[in-house]
Coordinates of N, CA and C and ligand atoms in Angstrom, one line a residue:
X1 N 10.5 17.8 8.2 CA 9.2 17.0 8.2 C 9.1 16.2 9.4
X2 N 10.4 15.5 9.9 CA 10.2 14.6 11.4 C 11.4 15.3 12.0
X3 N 10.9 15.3 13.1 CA 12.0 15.6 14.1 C 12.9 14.6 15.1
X4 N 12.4 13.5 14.7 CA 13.2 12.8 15.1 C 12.8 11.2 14.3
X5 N 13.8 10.8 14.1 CA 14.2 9.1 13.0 C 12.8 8.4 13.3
X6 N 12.3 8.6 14.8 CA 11.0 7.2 15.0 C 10.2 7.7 14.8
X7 N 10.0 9.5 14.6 CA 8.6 9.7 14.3 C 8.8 9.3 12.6
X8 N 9.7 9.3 12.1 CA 9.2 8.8 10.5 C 9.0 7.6 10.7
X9 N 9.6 6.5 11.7 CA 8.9 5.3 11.3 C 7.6 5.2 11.9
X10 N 7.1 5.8 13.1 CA 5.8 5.8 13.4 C 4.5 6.4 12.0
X11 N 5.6 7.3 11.3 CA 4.3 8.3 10.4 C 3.9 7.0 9.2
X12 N 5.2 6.3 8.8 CA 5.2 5.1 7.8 C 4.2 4.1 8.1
X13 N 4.8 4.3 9.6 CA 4.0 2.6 9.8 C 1.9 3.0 10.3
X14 N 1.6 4.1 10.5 CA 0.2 4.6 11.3 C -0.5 4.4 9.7
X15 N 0.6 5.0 8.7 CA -0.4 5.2 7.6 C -0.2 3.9 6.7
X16 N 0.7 2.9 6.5 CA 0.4 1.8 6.0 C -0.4 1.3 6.8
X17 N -0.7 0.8 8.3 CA -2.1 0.8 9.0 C -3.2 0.8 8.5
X18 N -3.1 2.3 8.1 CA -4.3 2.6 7.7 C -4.3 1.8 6.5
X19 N -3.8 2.2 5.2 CA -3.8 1.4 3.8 C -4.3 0.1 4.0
X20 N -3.6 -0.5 4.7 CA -3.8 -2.0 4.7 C -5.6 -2.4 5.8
X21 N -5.8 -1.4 6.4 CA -7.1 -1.9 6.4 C -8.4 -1.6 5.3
X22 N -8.3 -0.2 5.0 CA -8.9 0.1 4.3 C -8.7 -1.5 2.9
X23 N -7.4 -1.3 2.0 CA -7.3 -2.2 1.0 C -8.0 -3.6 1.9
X24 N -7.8 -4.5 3.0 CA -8.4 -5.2 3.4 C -10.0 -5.3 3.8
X25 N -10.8 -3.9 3.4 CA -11.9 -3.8 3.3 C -12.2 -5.0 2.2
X26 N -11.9 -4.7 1.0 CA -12.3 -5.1 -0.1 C -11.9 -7.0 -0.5
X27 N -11.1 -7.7 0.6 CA -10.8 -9.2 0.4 C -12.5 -9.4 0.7
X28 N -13.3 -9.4 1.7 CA -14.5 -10.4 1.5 C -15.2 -10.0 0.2
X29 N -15.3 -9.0 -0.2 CA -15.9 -8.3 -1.5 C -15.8 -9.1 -2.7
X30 N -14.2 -9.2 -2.9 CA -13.6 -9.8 -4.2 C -13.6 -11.4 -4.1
X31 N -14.0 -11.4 -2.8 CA -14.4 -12.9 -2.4 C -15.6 -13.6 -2.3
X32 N -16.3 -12.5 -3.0 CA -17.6 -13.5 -3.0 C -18.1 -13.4 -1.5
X33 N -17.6 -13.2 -0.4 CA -18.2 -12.9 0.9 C -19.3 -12.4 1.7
X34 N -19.1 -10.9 0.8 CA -19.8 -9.9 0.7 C -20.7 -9.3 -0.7
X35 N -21.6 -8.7 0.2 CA -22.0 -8.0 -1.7 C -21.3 -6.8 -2.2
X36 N -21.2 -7.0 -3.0 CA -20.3 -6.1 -3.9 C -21.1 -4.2 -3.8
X37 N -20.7 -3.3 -2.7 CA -21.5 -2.6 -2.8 C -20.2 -1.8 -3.4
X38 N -20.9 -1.2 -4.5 CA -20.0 -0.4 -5.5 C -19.3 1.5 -4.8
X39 N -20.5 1.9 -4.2 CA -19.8 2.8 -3.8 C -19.2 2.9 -2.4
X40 N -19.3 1.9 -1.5 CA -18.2 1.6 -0.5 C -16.9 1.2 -0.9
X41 N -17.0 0.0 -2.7 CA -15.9 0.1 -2.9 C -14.6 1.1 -3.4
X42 N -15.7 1.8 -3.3 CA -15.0 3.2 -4.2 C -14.5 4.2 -3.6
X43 N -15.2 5.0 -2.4 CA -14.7 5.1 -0.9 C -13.3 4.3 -0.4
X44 N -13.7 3.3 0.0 CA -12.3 2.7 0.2 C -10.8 2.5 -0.9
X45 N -11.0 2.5 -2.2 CA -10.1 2.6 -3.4 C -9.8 4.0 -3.0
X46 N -10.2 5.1 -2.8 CA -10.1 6.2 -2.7 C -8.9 6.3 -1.8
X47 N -9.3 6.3 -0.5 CA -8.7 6.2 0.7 C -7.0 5.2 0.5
X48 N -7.0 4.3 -0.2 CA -6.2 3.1 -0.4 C -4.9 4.4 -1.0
X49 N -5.4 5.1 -2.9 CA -5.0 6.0 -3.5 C -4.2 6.9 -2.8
X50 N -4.9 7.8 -1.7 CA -4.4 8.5 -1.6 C -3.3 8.2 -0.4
X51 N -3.6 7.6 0.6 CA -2.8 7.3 1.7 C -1.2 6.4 1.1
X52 N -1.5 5.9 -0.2 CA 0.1 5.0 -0.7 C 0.8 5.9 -1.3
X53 N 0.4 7.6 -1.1 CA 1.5 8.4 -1.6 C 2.0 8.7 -0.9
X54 N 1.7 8.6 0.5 CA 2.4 9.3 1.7 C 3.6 8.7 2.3
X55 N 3.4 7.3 2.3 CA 5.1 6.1 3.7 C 6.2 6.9 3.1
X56 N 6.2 6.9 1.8 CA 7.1 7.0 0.8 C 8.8 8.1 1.6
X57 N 8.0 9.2 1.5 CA 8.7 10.1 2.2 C 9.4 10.2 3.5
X58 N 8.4 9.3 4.5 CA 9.0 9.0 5.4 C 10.2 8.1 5.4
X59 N 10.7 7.4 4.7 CA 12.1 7.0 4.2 C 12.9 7.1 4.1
X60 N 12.8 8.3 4.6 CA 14.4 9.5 3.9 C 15.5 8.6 4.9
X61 N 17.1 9.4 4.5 CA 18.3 9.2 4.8 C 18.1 9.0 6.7
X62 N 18.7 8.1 7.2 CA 18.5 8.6 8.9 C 17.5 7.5 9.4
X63 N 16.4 7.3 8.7 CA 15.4 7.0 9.3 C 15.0 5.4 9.2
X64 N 16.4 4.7 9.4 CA 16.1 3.1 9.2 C 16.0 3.0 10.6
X65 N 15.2 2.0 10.7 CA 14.4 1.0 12.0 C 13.5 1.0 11.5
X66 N 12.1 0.2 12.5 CA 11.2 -0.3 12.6 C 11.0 -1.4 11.6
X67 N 10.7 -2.0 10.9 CA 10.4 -3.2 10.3 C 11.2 -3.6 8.5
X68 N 12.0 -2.1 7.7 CA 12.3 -1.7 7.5 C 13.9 -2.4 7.2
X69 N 13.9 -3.3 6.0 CA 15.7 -3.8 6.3 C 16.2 -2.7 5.5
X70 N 17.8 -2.8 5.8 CA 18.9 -1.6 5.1 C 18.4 -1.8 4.1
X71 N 17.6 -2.5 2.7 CA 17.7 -2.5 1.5 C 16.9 -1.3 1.1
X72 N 16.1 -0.9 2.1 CA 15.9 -0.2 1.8 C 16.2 1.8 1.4
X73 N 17.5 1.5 2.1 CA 18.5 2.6 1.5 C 19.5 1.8 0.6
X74 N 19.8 0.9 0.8 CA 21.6 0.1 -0.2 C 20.6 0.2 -1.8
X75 N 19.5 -0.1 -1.4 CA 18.9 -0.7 -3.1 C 17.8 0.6 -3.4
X76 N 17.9 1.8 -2.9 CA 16.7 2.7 -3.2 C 16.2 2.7 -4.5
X77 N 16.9 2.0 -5.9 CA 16.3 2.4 -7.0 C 15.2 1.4 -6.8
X78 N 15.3 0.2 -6.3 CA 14.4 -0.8 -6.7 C 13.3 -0.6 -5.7
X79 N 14.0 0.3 -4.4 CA 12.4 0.3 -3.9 C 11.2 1.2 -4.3
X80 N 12.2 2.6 -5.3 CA 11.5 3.0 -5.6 C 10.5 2.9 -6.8
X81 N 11.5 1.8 -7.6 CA 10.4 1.3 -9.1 C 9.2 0.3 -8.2
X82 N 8.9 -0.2 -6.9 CA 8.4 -0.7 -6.3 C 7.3 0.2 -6.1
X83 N 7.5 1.5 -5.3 CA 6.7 2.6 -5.1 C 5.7 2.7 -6.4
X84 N 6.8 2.9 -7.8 CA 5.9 3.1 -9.2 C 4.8 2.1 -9.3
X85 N 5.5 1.0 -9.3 CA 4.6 -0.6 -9.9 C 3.2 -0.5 -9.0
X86 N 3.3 -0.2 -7.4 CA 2.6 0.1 -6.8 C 1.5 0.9 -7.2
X87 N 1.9 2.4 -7.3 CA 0.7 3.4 -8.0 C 0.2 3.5 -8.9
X88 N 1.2 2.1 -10.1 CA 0.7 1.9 -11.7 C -0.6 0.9 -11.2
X89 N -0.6 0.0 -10.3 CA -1.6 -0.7 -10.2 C -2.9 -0.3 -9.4
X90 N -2.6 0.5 -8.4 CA -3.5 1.5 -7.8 C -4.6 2.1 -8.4
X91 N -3.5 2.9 -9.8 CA -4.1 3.6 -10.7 C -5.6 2.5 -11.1
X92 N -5.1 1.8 -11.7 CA -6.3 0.1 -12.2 C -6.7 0.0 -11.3
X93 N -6.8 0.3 -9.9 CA -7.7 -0.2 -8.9 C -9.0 0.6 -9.1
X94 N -8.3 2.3 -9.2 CA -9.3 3.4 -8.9 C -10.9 3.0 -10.4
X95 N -9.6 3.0 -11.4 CA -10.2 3.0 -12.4 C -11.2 1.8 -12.3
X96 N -11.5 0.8 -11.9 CA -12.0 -0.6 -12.0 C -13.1 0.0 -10.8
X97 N -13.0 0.4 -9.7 CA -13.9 0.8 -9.0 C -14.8 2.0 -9.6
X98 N -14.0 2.9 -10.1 CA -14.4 3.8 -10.9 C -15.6 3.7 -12.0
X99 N -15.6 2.4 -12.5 CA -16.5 1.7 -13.7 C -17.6 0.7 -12.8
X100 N -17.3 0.0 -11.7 CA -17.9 -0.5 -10.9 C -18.6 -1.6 -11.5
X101 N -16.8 -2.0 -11.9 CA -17.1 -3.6 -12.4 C -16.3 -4.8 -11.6
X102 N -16.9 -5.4 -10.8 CA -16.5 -6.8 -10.1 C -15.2 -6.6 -10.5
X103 N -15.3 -7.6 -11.3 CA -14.4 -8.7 -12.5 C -13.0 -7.8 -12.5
X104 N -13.1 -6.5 -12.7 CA -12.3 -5.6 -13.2 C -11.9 -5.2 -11.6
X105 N -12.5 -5.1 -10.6 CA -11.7 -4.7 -9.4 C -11.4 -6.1 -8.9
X106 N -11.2 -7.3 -8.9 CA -11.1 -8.1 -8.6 C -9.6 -8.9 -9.1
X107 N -9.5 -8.1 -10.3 CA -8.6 -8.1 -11.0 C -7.3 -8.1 -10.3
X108 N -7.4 -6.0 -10.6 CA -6.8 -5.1 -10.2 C -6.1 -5.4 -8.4
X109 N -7.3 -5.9 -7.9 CA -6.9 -5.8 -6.3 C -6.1 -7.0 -6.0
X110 N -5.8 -8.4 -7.4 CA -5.0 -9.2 -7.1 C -3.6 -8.0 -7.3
X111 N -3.5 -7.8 -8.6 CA -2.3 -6.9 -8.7 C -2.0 -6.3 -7.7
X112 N -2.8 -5.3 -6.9 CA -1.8 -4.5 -5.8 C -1.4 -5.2 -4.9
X113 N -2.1 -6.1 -4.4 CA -1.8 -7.5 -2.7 C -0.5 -8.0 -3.4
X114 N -0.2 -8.6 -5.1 CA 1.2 -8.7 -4.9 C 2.1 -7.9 -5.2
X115 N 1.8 -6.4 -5.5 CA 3.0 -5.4 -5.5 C 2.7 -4.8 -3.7
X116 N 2.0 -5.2 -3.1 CA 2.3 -4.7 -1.5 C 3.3 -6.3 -1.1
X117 N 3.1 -7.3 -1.7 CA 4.3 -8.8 -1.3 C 5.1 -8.3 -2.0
X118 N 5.5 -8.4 -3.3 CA 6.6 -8.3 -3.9 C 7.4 -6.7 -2.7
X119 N 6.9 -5.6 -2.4 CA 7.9 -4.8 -1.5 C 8.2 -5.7 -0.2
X120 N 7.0 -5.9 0.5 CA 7.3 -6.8 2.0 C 8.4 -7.8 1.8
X121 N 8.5 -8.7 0.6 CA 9.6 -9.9 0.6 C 10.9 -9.4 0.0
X122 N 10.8 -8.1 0.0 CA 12.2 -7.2 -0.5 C 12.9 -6.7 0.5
X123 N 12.1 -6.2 1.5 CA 12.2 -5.1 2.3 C 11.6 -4.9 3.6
X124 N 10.8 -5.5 4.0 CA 10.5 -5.9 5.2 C 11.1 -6.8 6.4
X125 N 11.2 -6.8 7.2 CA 12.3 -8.0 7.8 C 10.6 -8.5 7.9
X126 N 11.1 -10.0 8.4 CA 9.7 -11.4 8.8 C 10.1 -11.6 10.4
Ligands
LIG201 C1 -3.1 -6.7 2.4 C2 -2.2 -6.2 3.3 C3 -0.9 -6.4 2.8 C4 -1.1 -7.0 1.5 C5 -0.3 -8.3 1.4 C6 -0.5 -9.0 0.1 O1 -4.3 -6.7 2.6 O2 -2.4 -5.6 4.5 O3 0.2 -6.0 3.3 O4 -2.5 -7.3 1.4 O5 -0.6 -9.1 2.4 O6 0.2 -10.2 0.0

């Protein structure tokens, strides 16, 4: 899949990139900022979904550096019930945009901002 250790961390880190702007679409939204346009939010939930199944793999054995502490091979179970808690809340994201109710993606989008903190203050270096 990588041919070499930095293209996994380049492939982890281009597509969290991505995630994290797309999901940062939706802070003025849930913020009262912006108007709540339902099917941009939904577009972007979309995009958010599919792109947080991908870092994952780039993880594998070999491929520590970039931002990335050892815990994240010493402690793999816990990063991967991280990955789960992640896509369990995701799931509530889709769904809440899906019904294209404020209240209910506003919710949901606090949940995933702290299961993307709860991994970064695990596993991220600062
Ligand atoms: C974001 C983003 C993250 C999370 C995190 C939540 O929008 O890019 O990494 O939210 O900051 O605390």
């Amino acid at each position: 899949q990588f041919a070499k250790p930095e293209d996994a961390v380049k492939y982890r880190q281009s597509v969290l990139t991505v995630m994290s702007n797309h999901f940062g679409r939706l802070a003025p939204v849930v913020r009262g900022q912006q108007p709540y346009d339902p099917a941009q939010v939904k577009a972007d939930v979309a995009l958010v979904a599919t792109l947080s199944k991908l870092p994952w793999s780039a993880f594998g054995p070999g491929t520590e550096g970039g931002g990335a502490r050892p815990a994240v091979w010493a402690d793999n179970a816990k990063f991967k019930q991280g990955q789960e808690r992640l896509h369990a809340d995701i799931a509530k994201l889709v769904a809440a945009a899906d019904a294209g109710d404020l209240a209910q993606v506003r919710t949901a989008y606090g949940a995933v901002g702290a299961s993307c903190k709860a991994c970064h203050d695990n596993f991220r270096n600062r």
